[in-house]
Short mmCIF file of C-alpha atoms and ligand atoms in Angstrom, two decimals:
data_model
loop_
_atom_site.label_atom_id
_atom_site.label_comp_id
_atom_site.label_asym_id
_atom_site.label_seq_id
_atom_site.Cartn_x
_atom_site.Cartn_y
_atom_site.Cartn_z
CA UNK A 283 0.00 0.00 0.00
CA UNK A 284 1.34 3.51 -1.09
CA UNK A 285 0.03 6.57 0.95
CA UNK A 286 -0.31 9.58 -1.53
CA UNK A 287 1.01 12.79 -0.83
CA UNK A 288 -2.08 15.41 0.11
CA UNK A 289 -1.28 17.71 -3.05
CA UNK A 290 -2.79 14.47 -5.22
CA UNK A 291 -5.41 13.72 -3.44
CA UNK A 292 -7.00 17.39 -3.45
CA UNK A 293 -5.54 17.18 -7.65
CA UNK A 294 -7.37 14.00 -7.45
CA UNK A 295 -10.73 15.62 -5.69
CA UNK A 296 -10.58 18.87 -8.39
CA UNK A 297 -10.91 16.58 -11.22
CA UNK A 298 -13.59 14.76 -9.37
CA UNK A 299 -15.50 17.98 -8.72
CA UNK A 300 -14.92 19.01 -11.90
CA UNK A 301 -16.54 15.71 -13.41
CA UNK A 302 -19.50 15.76 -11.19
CA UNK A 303 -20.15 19.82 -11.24
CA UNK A 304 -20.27 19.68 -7.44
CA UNK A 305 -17.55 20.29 -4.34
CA UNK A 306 -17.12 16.77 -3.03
CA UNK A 307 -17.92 16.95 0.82
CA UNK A 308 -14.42 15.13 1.71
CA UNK A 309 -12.84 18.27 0.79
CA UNK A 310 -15.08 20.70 1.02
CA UNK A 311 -14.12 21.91 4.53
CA UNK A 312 -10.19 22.24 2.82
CA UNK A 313 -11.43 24.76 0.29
CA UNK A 314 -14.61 26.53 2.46
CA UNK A 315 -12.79 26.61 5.87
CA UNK A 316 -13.60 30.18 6.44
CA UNK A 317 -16.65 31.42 8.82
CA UNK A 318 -19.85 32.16 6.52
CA UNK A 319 -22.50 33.44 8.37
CA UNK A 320 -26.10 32.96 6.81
CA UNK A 321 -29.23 35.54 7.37
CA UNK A 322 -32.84 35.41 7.16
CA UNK A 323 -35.86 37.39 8.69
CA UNK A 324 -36.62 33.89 10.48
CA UNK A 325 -35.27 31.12 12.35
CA UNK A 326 -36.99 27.61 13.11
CA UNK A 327 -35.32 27.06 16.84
CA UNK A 328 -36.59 23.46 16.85
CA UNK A 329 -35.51 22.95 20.36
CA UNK A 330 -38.17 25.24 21.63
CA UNK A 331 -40.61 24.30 18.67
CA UNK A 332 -41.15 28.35 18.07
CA UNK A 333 -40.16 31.06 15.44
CA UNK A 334 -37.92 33.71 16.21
CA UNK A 335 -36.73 36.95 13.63
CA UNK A 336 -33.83 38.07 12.44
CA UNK A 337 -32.23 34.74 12.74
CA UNK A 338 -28.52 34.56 12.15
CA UNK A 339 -26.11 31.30 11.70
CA UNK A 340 -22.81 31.24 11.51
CA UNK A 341 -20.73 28.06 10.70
CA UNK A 342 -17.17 27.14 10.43
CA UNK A 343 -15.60 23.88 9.29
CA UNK A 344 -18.28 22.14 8.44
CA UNK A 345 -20.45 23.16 11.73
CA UNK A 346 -22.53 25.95 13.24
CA UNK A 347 -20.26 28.10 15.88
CA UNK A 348 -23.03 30.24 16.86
CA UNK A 349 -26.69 30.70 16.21
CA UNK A 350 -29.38 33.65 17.42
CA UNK A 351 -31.42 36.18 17.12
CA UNK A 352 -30.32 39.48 15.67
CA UNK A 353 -26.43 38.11 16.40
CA UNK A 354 -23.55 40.61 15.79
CA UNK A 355 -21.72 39.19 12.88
CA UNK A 356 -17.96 39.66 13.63
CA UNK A 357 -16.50 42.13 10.40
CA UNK A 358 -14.06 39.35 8.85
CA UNK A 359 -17.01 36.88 8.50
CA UNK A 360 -18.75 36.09 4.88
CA UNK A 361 -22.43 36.91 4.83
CA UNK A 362 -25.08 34.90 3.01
CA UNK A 363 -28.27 37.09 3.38
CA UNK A 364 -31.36 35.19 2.27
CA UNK A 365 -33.54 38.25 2.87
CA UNK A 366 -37.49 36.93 3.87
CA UNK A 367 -36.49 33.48 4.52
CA UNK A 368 -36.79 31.41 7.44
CA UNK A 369 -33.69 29.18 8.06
CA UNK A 370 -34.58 25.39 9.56
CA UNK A 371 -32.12 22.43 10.27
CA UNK A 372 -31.79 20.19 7.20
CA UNK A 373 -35.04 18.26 7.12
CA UNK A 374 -34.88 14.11 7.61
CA UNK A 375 -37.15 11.55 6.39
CA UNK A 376 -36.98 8.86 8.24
CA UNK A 377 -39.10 6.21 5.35
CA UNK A 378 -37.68 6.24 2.03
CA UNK A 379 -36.20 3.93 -0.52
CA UNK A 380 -33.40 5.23 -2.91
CA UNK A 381 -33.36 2.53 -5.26
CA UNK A 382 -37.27 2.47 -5.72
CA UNK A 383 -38.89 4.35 -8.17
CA UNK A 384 -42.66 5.82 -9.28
CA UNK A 385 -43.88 5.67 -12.71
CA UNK A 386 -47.46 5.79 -13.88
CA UNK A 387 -47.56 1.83 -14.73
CA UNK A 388 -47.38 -0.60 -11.27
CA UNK A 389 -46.29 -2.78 -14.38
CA UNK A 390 -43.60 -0.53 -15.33
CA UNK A 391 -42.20 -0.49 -12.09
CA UNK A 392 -42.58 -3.83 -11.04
CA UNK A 393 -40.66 -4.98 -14.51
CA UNK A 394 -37.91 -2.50 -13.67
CA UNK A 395 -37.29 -3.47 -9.85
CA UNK A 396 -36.66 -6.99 -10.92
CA UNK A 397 -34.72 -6.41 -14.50
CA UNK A 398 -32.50 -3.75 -14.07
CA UNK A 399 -29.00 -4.73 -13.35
CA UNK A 400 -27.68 -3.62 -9.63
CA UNK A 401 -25.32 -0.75 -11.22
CA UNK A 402 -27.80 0.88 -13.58
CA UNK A 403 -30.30 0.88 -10.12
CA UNK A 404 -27.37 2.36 -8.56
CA UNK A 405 -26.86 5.07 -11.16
CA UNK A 406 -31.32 6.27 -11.02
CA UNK A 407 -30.34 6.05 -7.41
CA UNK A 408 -27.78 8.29 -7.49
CA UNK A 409 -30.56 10.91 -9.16
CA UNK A 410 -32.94 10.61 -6.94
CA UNK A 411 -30.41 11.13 -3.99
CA UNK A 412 -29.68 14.30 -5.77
CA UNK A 413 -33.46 15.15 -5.97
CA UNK A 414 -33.98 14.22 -2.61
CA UNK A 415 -31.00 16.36 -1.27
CA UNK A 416 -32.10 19.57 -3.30
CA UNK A 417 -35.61 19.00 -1.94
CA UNK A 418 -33.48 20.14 1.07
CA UNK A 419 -33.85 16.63 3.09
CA UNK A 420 -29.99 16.58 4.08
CA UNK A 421 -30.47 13.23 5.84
CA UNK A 422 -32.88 10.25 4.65
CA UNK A 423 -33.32 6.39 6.19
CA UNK A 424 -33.18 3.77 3.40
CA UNK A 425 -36.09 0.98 5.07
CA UNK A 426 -35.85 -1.40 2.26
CA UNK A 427 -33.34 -1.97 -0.98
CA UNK A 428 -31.79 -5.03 -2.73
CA UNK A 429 -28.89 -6.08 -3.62
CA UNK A 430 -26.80 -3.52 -1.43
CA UNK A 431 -27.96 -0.73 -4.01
CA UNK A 432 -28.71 2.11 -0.77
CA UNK A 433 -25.41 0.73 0.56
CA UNK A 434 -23.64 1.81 -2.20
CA UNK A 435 -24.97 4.83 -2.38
CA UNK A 436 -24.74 5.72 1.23
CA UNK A 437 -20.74 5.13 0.58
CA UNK A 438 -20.41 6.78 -2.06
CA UNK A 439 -22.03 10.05 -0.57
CA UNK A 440 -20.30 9.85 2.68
CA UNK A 441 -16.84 9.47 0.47
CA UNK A 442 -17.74 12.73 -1.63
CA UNK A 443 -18.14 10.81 -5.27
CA UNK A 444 -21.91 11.95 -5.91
CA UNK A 445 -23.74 14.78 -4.17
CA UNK A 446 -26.50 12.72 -1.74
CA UNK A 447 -28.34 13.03 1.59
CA UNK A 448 -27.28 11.49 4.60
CA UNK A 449 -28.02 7.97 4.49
CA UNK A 450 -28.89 5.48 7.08
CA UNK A 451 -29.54 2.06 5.72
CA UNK A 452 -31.28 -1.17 7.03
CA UNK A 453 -30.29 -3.47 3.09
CA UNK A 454 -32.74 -5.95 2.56
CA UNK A 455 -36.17 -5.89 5.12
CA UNK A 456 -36.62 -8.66 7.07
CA UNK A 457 -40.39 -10.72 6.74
CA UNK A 458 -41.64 -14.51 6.45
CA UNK A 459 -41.73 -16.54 3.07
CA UNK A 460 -45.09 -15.30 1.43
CA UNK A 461 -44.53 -11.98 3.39
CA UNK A 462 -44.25 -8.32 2.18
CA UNK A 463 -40.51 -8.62 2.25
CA UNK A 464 -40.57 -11.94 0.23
CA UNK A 465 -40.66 -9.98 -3.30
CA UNK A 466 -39.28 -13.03 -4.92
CA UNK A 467 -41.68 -13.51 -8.01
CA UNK A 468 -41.52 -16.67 -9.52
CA UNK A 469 -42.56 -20.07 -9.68
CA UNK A 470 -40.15 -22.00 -7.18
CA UNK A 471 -38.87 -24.67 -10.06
CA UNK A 472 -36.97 -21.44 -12.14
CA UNK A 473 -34.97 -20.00 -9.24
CA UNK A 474 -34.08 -21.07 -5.27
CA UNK A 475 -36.05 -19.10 -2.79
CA UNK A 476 -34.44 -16.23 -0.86
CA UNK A 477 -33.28 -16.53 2.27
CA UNK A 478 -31.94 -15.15 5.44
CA UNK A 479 -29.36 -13.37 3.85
CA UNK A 480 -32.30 -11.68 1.55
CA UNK A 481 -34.35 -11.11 4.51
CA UNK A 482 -36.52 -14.02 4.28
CA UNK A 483 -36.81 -16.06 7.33
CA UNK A 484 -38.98 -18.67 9.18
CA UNK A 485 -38.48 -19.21 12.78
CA UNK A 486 -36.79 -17.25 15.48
CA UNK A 487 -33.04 -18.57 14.44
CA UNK A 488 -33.24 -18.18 10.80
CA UNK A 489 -35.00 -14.34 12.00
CA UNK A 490 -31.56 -13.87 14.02
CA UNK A 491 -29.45 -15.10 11.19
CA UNK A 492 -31.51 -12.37 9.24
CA UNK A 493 -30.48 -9.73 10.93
CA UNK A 494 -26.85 -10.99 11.55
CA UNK A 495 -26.52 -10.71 8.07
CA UNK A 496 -27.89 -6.85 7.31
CA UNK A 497 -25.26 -6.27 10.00
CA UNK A 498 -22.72 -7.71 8.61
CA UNK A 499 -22.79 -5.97 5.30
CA UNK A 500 -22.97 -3.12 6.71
CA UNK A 501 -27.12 -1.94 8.01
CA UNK A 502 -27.52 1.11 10.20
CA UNK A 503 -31.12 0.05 11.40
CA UNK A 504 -33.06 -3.14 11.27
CA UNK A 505 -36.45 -2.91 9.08
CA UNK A 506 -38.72 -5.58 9.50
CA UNK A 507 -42.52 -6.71 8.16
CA UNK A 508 -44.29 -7.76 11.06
CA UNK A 509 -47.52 -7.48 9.12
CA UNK A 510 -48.67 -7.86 5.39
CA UNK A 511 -48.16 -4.36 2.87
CA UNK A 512 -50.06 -2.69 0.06
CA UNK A 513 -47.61 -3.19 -3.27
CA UNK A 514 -47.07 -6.93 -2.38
CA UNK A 515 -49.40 -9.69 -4.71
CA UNK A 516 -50.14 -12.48 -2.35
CA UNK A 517 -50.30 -11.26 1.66
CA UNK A 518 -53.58 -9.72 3.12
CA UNK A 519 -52.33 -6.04 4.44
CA UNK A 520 -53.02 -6.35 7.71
CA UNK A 521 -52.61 -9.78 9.52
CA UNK A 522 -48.97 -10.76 11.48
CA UNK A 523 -46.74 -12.35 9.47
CA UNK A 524 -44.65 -12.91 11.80
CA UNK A 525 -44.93 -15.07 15.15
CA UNK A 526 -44.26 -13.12 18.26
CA UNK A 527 -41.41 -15.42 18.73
CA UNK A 528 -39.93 -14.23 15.39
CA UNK A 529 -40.99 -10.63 16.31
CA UNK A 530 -38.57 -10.84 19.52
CA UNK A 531 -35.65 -12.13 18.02
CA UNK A 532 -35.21 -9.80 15.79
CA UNK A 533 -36.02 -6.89 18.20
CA UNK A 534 -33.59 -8.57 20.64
CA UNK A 535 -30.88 -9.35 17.89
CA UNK A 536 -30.94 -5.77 16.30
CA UNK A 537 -30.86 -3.53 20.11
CA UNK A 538 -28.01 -6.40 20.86
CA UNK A 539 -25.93 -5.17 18.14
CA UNK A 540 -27.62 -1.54 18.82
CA UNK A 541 -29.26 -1.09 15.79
CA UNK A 542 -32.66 0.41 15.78
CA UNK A 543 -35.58 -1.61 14.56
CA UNK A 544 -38.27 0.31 12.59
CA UNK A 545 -41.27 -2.47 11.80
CA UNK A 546 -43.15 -2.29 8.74
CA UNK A 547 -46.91 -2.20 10.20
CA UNK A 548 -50.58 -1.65 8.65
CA UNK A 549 -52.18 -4.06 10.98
CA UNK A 550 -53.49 -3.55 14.91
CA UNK A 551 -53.01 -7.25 16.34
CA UNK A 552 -49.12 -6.91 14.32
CA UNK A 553 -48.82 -3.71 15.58
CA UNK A 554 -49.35 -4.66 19.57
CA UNK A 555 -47.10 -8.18 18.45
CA UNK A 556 -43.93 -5.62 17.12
CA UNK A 557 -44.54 -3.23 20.23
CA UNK A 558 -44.81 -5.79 23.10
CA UNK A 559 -40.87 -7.29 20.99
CA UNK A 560 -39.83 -3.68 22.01
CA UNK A 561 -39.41 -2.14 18.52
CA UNK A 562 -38.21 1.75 18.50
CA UNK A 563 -40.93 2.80 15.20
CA UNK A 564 -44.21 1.63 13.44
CA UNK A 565 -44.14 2.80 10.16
CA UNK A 566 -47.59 3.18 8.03
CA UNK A 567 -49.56 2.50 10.87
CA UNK A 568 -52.36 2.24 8.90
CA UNK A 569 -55.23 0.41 10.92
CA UNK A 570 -53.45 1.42 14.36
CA UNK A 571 -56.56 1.55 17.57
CA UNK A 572 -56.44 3.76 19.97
CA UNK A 573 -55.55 1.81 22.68
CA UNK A 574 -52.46 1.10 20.40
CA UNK A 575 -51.08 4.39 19.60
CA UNK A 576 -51.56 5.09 23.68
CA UNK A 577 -49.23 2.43 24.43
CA UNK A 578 -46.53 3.65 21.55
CA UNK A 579 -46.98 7.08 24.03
CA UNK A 580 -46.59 5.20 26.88
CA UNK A 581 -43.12 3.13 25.65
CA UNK A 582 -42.33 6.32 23.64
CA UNK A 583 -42.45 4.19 19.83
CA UNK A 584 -42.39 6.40 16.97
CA UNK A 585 -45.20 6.35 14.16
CA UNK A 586 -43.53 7.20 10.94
CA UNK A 587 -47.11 8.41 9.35
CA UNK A 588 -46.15 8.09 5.36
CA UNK A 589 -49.47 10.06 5.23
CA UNK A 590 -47.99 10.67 1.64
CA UNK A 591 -47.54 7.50 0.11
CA UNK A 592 -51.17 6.68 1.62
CA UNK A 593 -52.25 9.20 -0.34
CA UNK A 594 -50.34 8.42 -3.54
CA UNK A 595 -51.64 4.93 -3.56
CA UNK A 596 -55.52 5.57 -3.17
CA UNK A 597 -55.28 7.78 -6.42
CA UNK A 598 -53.72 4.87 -8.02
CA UNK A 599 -55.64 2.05 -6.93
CA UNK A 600 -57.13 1.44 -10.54
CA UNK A 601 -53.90 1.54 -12.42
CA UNK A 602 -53.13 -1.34 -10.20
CA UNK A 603 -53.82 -5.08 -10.10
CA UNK A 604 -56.74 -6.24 -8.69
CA UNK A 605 -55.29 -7.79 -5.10
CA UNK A 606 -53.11 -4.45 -4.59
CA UNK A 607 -55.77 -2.13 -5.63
CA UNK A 608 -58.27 -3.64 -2.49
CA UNK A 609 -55.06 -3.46 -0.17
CA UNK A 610 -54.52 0.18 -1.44
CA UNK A 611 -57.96 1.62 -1.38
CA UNK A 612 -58.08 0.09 2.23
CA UNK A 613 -55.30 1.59 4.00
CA UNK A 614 -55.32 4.74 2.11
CA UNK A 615 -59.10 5.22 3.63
CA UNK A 616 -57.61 4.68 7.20
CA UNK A 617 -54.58 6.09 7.54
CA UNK A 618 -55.15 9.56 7.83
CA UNK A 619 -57.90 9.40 10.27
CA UNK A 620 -55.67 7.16 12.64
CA UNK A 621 -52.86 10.20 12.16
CA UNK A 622 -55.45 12.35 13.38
CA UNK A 623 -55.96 10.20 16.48
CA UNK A 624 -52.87 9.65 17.25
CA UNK A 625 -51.67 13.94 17.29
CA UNK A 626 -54.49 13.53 19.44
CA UNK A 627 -53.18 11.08 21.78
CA UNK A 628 -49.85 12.92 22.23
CA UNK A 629 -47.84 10.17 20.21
CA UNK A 630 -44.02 10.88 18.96
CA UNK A 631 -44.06 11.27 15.34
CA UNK A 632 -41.22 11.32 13.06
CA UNK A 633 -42.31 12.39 9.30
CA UNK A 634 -41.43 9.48 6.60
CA UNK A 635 -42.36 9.76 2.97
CA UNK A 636 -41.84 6.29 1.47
CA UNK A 637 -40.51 8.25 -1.77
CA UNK A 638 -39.86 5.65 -3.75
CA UNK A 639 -43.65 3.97 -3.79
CA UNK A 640 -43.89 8.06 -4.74
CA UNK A 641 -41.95 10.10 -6.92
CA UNK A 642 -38.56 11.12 -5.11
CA UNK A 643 -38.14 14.82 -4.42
CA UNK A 644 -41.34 15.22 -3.08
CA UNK A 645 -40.89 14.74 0.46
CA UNK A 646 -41.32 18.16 1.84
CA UNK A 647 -45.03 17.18 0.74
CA UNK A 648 -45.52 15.13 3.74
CA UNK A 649 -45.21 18.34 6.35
CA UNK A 650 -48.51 20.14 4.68
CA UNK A 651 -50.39 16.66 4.81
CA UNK A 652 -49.72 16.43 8.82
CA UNK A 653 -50.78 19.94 9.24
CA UNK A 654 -53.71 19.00 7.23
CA UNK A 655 -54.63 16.35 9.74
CA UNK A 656 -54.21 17.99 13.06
CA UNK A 657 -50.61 19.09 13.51
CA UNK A 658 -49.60 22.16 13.95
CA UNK A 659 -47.03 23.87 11.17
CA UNK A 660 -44.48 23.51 14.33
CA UNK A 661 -45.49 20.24 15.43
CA UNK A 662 -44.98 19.37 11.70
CA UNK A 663 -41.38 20.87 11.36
CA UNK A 664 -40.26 19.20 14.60
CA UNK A 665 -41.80 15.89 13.35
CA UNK A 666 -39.00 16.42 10.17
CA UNK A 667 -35.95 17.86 12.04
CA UNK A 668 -35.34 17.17 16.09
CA UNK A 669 -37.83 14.08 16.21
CA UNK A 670 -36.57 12.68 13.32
CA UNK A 671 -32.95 12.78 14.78
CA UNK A 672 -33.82 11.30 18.13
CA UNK A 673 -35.40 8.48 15.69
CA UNK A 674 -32.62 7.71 14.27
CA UNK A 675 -29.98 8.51 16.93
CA UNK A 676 -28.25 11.03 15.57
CA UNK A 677 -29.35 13.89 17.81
CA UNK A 678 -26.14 14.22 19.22
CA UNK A 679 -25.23 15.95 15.43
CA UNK A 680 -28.22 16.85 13.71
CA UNK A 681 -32.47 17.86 13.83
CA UNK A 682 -31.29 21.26 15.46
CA UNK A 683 -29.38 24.80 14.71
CA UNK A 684 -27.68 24.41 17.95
CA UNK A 685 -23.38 25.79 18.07
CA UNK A 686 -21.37 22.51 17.57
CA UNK A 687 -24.14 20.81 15.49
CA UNK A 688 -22.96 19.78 11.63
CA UNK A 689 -23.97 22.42 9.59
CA UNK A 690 -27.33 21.20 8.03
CA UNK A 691 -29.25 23.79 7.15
CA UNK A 692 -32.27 24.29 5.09
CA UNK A 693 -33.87 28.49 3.84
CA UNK A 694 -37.56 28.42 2.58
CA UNK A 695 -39.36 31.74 1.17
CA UNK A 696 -41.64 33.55 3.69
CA UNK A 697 -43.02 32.89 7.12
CA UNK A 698 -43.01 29.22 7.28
CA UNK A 699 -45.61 28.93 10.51
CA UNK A 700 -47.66 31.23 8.03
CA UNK A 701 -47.69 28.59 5.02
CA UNK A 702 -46.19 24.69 5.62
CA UNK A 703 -46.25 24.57 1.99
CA UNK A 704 -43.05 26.81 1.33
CA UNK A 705 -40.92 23.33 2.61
CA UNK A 706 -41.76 22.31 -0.47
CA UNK A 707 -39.56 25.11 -2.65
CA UNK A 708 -36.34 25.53 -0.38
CA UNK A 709 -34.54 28.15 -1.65
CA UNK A 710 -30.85 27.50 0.10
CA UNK A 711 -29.61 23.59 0.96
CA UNK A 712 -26.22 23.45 3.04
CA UNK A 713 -25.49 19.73 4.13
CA UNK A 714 -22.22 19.69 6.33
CA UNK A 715 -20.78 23.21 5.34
CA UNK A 716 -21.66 22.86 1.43
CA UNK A 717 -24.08 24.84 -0.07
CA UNK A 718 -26.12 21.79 -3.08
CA UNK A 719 -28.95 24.64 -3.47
CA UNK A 720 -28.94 28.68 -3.36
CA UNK A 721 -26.04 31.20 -2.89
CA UNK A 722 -22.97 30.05 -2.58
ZN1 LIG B 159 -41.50 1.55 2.69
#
């Protein structure tokens, strides 16, 4: 092995940038490493939930040194004034899946997941990370890929290579032959079934083996289907799939190796199964009873609402095939009243999209469809920066504009407590010091 002087790497890193029309983020902080300090009439403070004016951050390295109200900006400092703005942390979606994508044919797509080779996924991938970042969501959790496509593209946006969110990833979702992870299509004499090491397992040792093997290669967080989904052909939405059994090994297997464990769930009975195995987020949540989303207040489980998806899929129901399109029309009736119960109940929400089942980009969509079902704008904006942080335990660095947090920050136009909706045309995207959208 021969270590490289530092003048070729960065020679190395300009041709790079050069190529891709961006600053890779492994040497951005070399070539940015003076103080900028950005300006708007607002400021989300999303530790208090509440807007303040004149909001003023300043960031040096890569993170935010300082961060108020009408702050004296100190003479040498650049200023980035984004006039009637109001500045946020980078948003996080906590439900997507990178590899995924939305046409207007179910056909289309399903014929694409299955036939595209794992590099030319990789490379659509790499544009909807792009979309995704520019729709100023700075950090994203992959629930859900194949053949280590979100992987890939986690590494290759943490080493600089193509411009990206944040990416945690859980590889392939763990669920029962015949279950919603089981997307194996064909008739068993053409090809062997998948197993553990595709997520597919039966029994509580082949469940552990599972999620050894996520680990292994390399998964931040543990997904898992403890009851049926929507896009699958052959499970009913919303009975267990899973035996409780199953259910607790792979809670107990995942918080062993300290992994989080966010559980796939439409169905009540699964729901109360995945909850009572100690998992840390029901996503969907579809058919979730009250008594339900009290005890996910109690234990202090996430929902992760994917009001948006629910949406998407009821106005597609008829493009799709008949056993989907019952499954679709079904949840997508339910899930937004059980949102609005469960704001009621007082239960921790981080916002997921499932872009992917949706066209990526979108995301920001998701905040003005919880304000449309009970939450406040505020609630809404916490729900996509400091709750979705604690979700994914990464509050330590991110979800707030606090001094010696990375410097992840999102501008939209106007009062955003005024109208939600201006998430959805950020008009300045800085992830870690860089600036992917606005004023450089
Ligand atoms: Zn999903």
């Amino acid at each position: 092995m021969s270590i490289k002087p530092r003048t070729s790497t960065l020679a190395h890193a300009v041709l790079l940038a050069t190529a891709f029309g961006t600053v890779p983020q492994s040497w951005a902080a070399d070539v940015a490493s003076a103080p900028i300090a950005i300006r708007a009439a607002h400021l989300f403070d999303s530790v208090k939930g509440t807007l303040v004016d004149a909001g003023v951050v300043v960031i040096d390295g890569g993170k935010i040194v300082s961060v108020g109200s009408g702050l004296a900006i100190p003479e040498h400092v650049r200023v980035i004034d984004l006039g009637d703005a109001t500045l946020l942390p980078g948003f996080i979606d906590a439900h997507v899946h990178l590899q995924s994508v939305s046409t207007d044919s179910w056909y289309q797509d399903f014929y694409d997941g299955i036939m595209r080779f794992p590099a030319e996924q990789a490379l659509y991938g790499a544009q909807y990370a792009r979309q995704t970042l520019e729709a100023g969501f700075t950090t994203v959790r992959d629930v859900g890929s194949t053949d280590y496509v979100a992987l890939g593209l986690r590494n290759a946006i943490r080493a600089g290579a193509i411009p990206g969110p944040r990416l945690l990833v859980s590889n392939y979702a763990i669920g029962a032959t015949a279950g919603h992870a089981d997307q194996d299509p064909y008739p068993p004499q053409r090809i062997a079934p998948a197993g553990p090491i595709m997520g597919v397992c039966n029994g509580p040792e082949e469940c552990r083996a599972a999620v050894r093997y996520q680990i292994k290669y390399g998964a931040d967080v543990i997904k898992f289907m403890p009851s049926g989904g929507v896009l699958s052909l052959t499970d009913p939405v919303d009975i267990p799939e899973l035996t409780q059994e199953e259910m607790n090994a792979i809670v107990g297997e995942a918080h062993t190796w300290k992994r989080k464990v966010a559980a796939h769930c439409h169905g009540d009975l699964a729901a109360k199964m995945a909850i009572a195995a100690g998992v840390d987020s029901i996503e969907h949540g579809s058919f979730l009873q009250d008594d339900t989303l009290l005890e996910m207040k109690k234990k202090h489980v996430f929902l992760v609402p994917t009001l948006f998806a629910g949406v998407w899929v009821g106005e597609k129901a008829d493009t799709f095939p008949a056993p989907i399109a019952v499954k679709a029309r079904a949840a997508s009736a339910q899930i937004q009243q059980m949102f609005q119960h469960a704001v009621r109940i007082g239960v921790p929400v981080a916002l997921g999209t499932d872009a992917g089942v949706e066209p990526h980009g979108q995301n920001a969509r998701e905040f003005a469809l919880m304000v449309a079902n009970g939450m406040t704008p505020a609630q809404a904006l916490l729900a996509g920066t400091a709750n979705g942080a604690e979700l994914l335990g990464i509050a330590d660095r991110m979800g707030t504009l606090q001094a010696g947090k990375v410097a992840d920050i999102v501008a939209v136009p106007g009062n955003v407590l005024d109208d939600i909706r201006a998430t959805a045309h950020p008009l300045f995207v800085m992830k870690d010091g860089t600036v992917y959208v606005g004023p450089h």
